[in-house]
CSV table of C-alpha atoms in Angstrom, one decimal:
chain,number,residue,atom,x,y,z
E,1,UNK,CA,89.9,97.4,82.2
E,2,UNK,CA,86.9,98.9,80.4
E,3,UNK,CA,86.8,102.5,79.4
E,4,UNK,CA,83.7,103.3,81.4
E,5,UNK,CA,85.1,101.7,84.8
E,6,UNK,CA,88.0,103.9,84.2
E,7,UNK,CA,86.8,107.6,83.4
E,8,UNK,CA,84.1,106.5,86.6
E,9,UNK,CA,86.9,105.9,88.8
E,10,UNK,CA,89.1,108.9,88.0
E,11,UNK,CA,85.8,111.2,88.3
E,12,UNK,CA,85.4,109.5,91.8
E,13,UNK,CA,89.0,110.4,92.4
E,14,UNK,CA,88.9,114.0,90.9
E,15,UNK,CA,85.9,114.7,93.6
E,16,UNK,CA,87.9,113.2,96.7
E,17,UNK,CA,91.0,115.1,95.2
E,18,UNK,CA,89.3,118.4,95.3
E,19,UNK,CA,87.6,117.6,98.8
E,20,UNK,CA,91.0,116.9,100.1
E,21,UNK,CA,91.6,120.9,99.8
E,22,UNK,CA,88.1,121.3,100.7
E,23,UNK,CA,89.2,119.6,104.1
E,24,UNK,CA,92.1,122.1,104.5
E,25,UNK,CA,89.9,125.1,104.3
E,26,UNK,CA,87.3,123.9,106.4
E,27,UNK,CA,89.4,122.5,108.9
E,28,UNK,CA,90.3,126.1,109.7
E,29,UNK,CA,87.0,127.2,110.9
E,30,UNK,CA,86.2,123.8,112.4
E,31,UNK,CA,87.0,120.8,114.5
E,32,UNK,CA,87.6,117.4,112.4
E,33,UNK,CA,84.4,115.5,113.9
E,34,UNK,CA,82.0,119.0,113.1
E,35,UNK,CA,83.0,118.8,109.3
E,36,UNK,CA,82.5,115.3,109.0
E,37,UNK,CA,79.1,115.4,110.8
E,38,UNK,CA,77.7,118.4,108.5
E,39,UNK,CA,78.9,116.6,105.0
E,40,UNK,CA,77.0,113.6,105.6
E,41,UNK,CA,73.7,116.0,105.4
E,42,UNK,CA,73.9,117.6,101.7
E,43,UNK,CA,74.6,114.2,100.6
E,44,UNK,CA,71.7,112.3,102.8
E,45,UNK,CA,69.6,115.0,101.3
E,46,UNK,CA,70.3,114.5,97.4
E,47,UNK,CA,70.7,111.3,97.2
E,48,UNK,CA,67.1,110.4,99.3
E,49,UNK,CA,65.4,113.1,96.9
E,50,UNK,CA,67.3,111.3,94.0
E,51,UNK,CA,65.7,107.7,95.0
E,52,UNK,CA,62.3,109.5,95.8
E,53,UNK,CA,62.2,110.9,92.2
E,54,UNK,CA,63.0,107.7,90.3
E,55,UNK,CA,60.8,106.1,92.2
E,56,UNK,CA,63.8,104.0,93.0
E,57,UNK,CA,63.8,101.2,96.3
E,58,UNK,CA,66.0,102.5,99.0
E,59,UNK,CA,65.8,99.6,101.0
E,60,UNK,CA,66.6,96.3,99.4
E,61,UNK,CA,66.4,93.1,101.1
E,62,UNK,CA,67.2,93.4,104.9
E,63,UNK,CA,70.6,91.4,104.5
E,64,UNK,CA,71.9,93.6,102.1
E,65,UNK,CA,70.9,96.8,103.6
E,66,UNK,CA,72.4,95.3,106.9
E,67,UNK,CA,75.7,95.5,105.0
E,68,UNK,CA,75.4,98.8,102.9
E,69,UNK,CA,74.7,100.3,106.5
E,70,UNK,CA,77.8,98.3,108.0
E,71,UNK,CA,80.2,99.2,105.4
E,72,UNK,CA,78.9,102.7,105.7
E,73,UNK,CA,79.6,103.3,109.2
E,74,UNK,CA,82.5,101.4,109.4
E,75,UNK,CA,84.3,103.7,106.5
E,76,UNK,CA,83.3,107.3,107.2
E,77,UNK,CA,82.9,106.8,111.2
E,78,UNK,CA,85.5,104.3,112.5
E,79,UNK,CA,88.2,103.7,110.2
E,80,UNK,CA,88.0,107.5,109.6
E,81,UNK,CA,88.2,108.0,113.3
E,82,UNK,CA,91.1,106.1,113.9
E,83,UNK,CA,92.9,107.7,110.5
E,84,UNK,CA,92.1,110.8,112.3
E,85,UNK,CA,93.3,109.6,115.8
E,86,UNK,CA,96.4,108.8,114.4
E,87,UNK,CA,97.6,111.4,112.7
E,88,UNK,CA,97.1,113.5,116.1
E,89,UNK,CA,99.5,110.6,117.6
E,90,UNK,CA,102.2,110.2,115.1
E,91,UNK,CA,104.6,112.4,112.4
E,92,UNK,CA,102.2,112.9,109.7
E,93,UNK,CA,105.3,111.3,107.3
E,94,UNK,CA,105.0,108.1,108.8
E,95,UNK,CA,101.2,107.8,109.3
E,96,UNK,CA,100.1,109.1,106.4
E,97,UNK,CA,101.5,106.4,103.8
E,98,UNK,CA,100.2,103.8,106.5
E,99,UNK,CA,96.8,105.0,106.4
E,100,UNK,CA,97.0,105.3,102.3
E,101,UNK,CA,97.8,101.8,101.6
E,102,UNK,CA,94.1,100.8,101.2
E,103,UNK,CA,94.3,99.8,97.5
E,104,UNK,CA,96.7,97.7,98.2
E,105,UNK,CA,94.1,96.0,100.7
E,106,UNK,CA,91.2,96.2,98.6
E,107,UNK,CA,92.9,94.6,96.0
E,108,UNK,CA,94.0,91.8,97.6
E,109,UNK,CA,91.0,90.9,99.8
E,110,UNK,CA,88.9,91.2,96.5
E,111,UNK,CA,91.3,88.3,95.1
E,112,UNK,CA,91.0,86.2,97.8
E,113,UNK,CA,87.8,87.0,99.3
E,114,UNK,CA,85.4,87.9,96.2
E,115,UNK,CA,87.6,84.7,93.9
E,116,UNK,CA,88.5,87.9,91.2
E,117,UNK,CA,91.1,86.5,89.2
E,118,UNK,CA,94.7,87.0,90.5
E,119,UNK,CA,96.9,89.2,87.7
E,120,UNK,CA,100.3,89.8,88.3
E,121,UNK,CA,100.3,93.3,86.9
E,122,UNK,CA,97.1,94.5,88.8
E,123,UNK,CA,99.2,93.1,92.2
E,124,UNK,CA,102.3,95.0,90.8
E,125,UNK,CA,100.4,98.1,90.5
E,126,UNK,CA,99.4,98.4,93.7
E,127,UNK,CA,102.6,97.6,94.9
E,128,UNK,CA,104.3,100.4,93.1
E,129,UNK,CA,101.6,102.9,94.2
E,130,UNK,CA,101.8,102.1,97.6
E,131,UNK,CA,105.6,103.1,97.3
E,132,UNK,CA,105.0,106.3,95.3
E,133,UNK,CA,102.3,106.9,98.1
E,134,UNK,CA,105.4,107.1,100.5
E,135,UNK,CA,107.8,109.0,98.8
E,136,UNK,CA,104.8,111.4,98.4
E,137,UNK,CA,104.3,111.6,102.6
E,138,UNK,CA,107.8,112.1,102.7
E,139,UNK,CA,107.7,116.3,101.9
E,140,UNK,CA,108.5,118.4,104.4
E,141,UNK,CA,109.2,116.4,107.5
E,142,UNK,CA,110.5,117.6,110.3
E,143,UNK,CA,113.3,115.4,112.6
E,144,UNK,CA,111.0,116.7,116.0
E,145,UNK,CA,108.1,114.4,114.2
E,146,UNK,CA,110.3,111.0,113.5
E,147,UNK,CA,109.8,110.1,117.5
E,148,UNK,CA,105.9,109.9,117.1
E,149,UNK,CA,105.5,106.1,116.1
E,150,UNK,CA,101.7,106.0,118.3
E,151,UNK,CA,99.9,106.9,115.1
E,152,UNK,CA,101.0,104.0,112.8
E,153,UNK,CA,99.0,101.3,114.2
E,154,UNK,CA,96.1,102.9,114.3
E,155,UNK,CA,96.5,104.1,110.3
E,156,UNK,CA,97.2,100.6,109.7
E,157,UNK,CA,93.7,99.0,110.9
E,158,UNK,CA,92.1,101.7,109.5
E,159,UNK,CA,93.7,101.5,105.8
E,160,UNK,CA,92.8,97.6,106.1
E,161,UNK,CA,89.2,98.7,107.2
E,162,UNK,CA,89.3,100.8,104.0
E,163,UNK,CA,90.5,98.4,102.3
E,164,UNK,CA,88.3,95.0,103.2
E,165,UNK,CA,85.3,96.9,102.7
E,166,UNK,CA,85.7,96.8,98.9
E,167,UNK,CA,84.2,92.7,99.7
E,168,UNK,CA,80.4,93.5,101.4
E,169,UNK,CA,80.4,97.1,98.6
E,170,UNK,CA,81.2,94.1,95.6
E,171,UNK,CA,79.2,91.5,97.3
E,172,UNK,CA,75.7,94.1,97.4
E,173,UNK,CA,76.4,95.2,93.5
E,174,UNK,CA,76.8,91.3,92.4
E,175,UNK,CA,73.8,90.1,94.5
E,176,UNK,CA,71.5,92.8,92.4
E,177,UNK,CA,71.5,95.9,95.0
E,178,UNK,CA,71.8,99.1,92.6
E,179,UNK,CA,74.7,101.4,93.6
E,180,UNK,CA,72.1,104.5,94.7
E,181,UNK,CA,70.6,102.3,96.9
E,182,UNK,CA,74.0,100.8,98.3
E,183,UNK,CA,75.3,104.3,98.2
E,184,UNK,CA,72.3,106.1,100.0
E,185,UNK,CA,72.2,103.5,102.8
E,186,UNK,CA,76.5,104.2,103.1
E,187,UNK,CA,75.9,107.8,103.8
E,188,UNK,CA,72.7,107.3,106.3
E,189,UNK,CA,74.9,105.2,108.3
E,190,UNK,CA,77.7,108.2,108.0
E,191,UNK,CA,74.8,110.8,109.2
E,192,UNK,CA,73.4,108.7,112.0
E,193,UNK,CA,77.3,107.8,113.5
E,194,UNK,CA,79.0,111.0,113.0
E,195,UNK,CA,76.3,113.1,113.8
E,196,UNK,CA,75.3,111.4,116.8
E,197,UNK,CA,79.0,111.1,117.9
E,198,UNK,CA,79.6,115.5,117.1
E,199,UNK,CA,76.0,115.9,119.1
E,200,UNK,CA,77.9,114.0,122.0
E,201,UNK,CA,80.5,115.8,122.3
E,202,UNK,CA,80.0,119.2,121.4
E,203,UNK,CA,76.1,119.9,121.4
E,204,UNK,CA,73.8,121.7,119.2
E,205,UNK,CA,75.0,125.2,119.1
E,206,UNK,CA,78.5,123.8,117.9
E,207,UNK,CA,77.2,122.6,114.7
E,208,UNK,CA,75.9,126.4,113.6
E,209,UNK,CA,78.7,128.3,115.5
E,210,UNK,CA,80.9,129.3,112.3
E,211,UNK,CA,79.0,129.5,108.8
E,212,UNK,CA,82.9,129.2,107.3
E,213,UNK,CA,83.2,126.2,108.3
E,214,UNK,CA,79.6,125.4,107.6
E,215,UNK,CA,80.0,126.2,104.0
E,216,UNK,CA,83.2,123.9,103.2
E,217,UNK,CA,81.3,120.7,104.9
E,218,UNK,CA,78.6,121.3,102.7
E,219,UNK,CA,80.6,121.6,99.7
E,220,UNK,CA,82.3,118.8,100.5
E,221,UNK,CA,79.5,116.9,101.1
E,222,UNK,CA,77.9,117.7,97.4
E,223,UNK,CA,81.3,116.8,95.8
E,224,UNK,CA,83.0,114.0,97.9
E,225,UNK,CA,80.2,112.2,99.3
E,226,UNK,CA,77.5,112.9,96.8
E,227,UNK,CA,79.8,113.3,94.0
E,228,UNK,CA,82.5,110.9,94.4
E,229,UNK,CA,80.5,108.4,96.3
E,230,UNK,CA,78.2,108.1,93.0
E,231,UNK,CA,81.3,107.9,90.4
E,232,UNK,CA,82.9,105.2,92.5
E,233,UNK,CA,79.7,102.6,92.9
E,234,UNK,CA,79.0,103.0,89.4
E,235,UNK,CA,82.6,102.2,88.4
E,236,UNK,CA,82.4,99.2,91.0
E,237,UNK,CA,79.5,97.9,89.3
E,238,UNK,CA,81.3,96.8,85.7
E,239,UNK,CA,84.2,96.5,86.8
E,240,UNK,CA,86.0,94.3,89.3
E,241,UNK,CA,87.1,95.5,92.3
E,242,UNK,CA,91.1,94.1,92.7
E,243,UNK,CA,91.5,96.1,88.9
E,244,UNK,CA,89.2,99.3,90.0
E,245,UNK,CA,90.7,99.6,93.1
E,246,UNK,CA,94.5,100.4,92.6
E,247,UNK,CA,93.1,103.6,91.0
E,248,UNK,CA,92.6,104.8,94.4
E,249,UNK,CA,96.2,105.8,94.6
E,250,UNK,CA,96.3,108.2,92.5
E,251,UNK,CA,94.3,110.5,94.8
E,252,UNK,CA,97.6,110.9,96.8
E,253,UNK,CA,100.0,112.7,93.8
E,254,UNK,CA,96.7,114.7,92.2
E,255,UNK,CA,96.1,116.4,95.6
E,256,UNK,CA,100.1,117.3,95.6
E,257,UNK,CA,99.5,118.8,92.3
E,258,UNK,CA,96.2,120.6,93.4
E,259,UNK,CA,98.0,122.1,96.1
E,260,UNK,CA,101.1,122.9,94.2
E,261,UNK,CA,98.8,124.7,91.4
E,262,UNK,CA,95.8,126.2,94.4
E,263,UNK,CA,97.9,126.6,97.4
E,264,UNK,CA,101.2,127.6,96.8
E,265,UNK,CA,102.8,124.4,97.9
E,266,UNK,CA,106.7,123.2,96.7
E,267,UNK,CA,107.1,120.1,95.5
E,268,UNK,CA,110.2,117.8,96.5
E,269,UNK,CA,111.9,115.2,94.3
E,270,UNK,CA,110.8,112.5,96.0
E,271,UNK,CA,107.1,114.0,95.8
E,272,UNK,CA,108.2,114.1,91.7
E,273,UNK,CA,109.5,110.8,92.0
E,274,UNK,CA,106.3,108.9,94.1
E,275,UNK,CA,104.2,110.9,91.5
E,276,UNK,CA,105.9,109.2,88.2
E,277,UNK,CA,105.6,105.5,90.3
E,278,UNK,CA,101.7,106.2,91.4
E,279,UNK,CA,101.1,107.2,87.7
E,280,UNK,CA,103.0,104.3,86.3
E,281,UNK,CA,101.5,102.2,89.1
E,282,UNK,CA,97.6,103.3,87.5
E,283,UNK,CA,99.3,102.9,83.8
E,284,UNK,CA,99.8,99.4,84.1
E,285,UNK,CA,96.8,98.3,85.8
E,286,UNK,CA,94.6,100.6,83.1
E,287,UNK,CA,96.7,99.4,80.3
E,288,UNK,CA,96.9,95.4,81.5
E,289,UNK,CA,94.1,94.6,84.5
């Protein structure tokens, strides 16, 4: 892999580490659909003011923009949705590693779909990351949750929606489309779904009832979407998407350590033990993809 694909991709994953703890806090002072409507606005916000000062096209051709906007709304409004719906259905220790096996996914439908060239090692990476990912979900479950099996499939199509969505993101970068521009037409299509969909349900006075939870959504909106979002199209644009994307699964272990070192957390030995795979899992494919 080169150098620069990697230290983009671990700055994308740093951001969505820290917004993972982000998503704790806020979550406190706010429903799930509230936080995800107010992030999208910090990020619409920077990144249209970005484009605006560069003097940089927003739009592109209509066909890409078509998918830009696609693959926007169907990553932060209905495969989140459904990631969200099941983990209200089912023990978080089962639906958890279901909904994190997106690299595994993403690398695969790259190979097959985008013609990247197969490597063993990239395939075996993900493989091994997708079993530290579990031994990771497996902390602190309880025996009252091991009955709640509702959640799985709906983690499942939404970890393949994660996943398959690495193809139209690739596609738009190879056909020309700059990553702000793919980026920026992502998170509009997050605004106008999630917004829309909070607006629905809730109303207008919800959105400005508790400036706690206010203040985490925008935060995690600078960092994660902004932030992260920006890291990870850059690193998608040298590098090929089946090596970049294993990578993703080392979110999972540096959240465990965030919230061993920020929030007090224990860690097991199988959350030592999926650690050591994920890592080894991103070693190889760094070392040999």
């Amino acid at each position: 892999m080169k150098l620069i694909g990697v230290m983009l991709g671990f700055g994308a994953i740093v951001c969505w580490s820290f917004n993972s703890l982000m998503i704790n806090w806020g979550l406190k002072d706010s429903s799930v659909f509230k936080f995800n409507a107010i992030r999208t606005i910090p990020a619409l916000v920077l990144l249209i003011t970005f484009m605006l000062m560069t003097g940089k096209t927003i739009f592109p051709e209509p066909r890409l923009s078509i998918l830009a906007f696609a693959t926007g709304f169907f990553s932060y409004f209905v495969a989140l949705n459904l990631f969200i719906s099941g983990l209200n259905k089912g023990g978080t220790h089962k639906v958890w590693p279901v909904g994190n096996t997106a690299p595994f996914w993403a690398t695969v439908s790259a190979i097959l779909i985008l013609d990247e060239k197969a490597n063993t090692l990239v395939l075996l990476s993900a493989v091994l990351i997708v079993i530290g990912i579990f031994f990771l979900s497996r902390r602190g479950e309880k025996e009252a949750d091991m009955e709640r099996n509702m959640g799985v499939p709906l983690a499942f199509l939404a970890a393949f929606i994660w996943g398959i969505l690495v193809v139209p993101n690739k596609y738009c970068l190879n056909q020309g489309m700059s990553p702000l521009s793919f980026l920026t037409i992502m998170i509009i299509a997050a605004f106008v779904s999630n917004n829309i969909y909070f607006l629905y349900r809730e109303g207008f006075e919800e959105m400005i009832r508790d400036i706690k939870g206010l203040y985490w959504g925008l935060v995690s909106g600078i960092i994660a979407l902004f932030g992260g979002g920006l890291f990870w199209q850059l690193a998608l644009s040298v590098e090929d998407a089946s090596r970049l994307a294993p990578l993703l699964g080392a979110e999972s272990p540096i959240v465990l350590i965030l919230s061993v070192l920020l929030l007090g957390e224990s860690p097991t030995y199988k959350s030592i033990f999926g650690i050591a795979l994920v890592f080894f899992g991103v070693l190889i494919v760094t070392t040999f993809g």
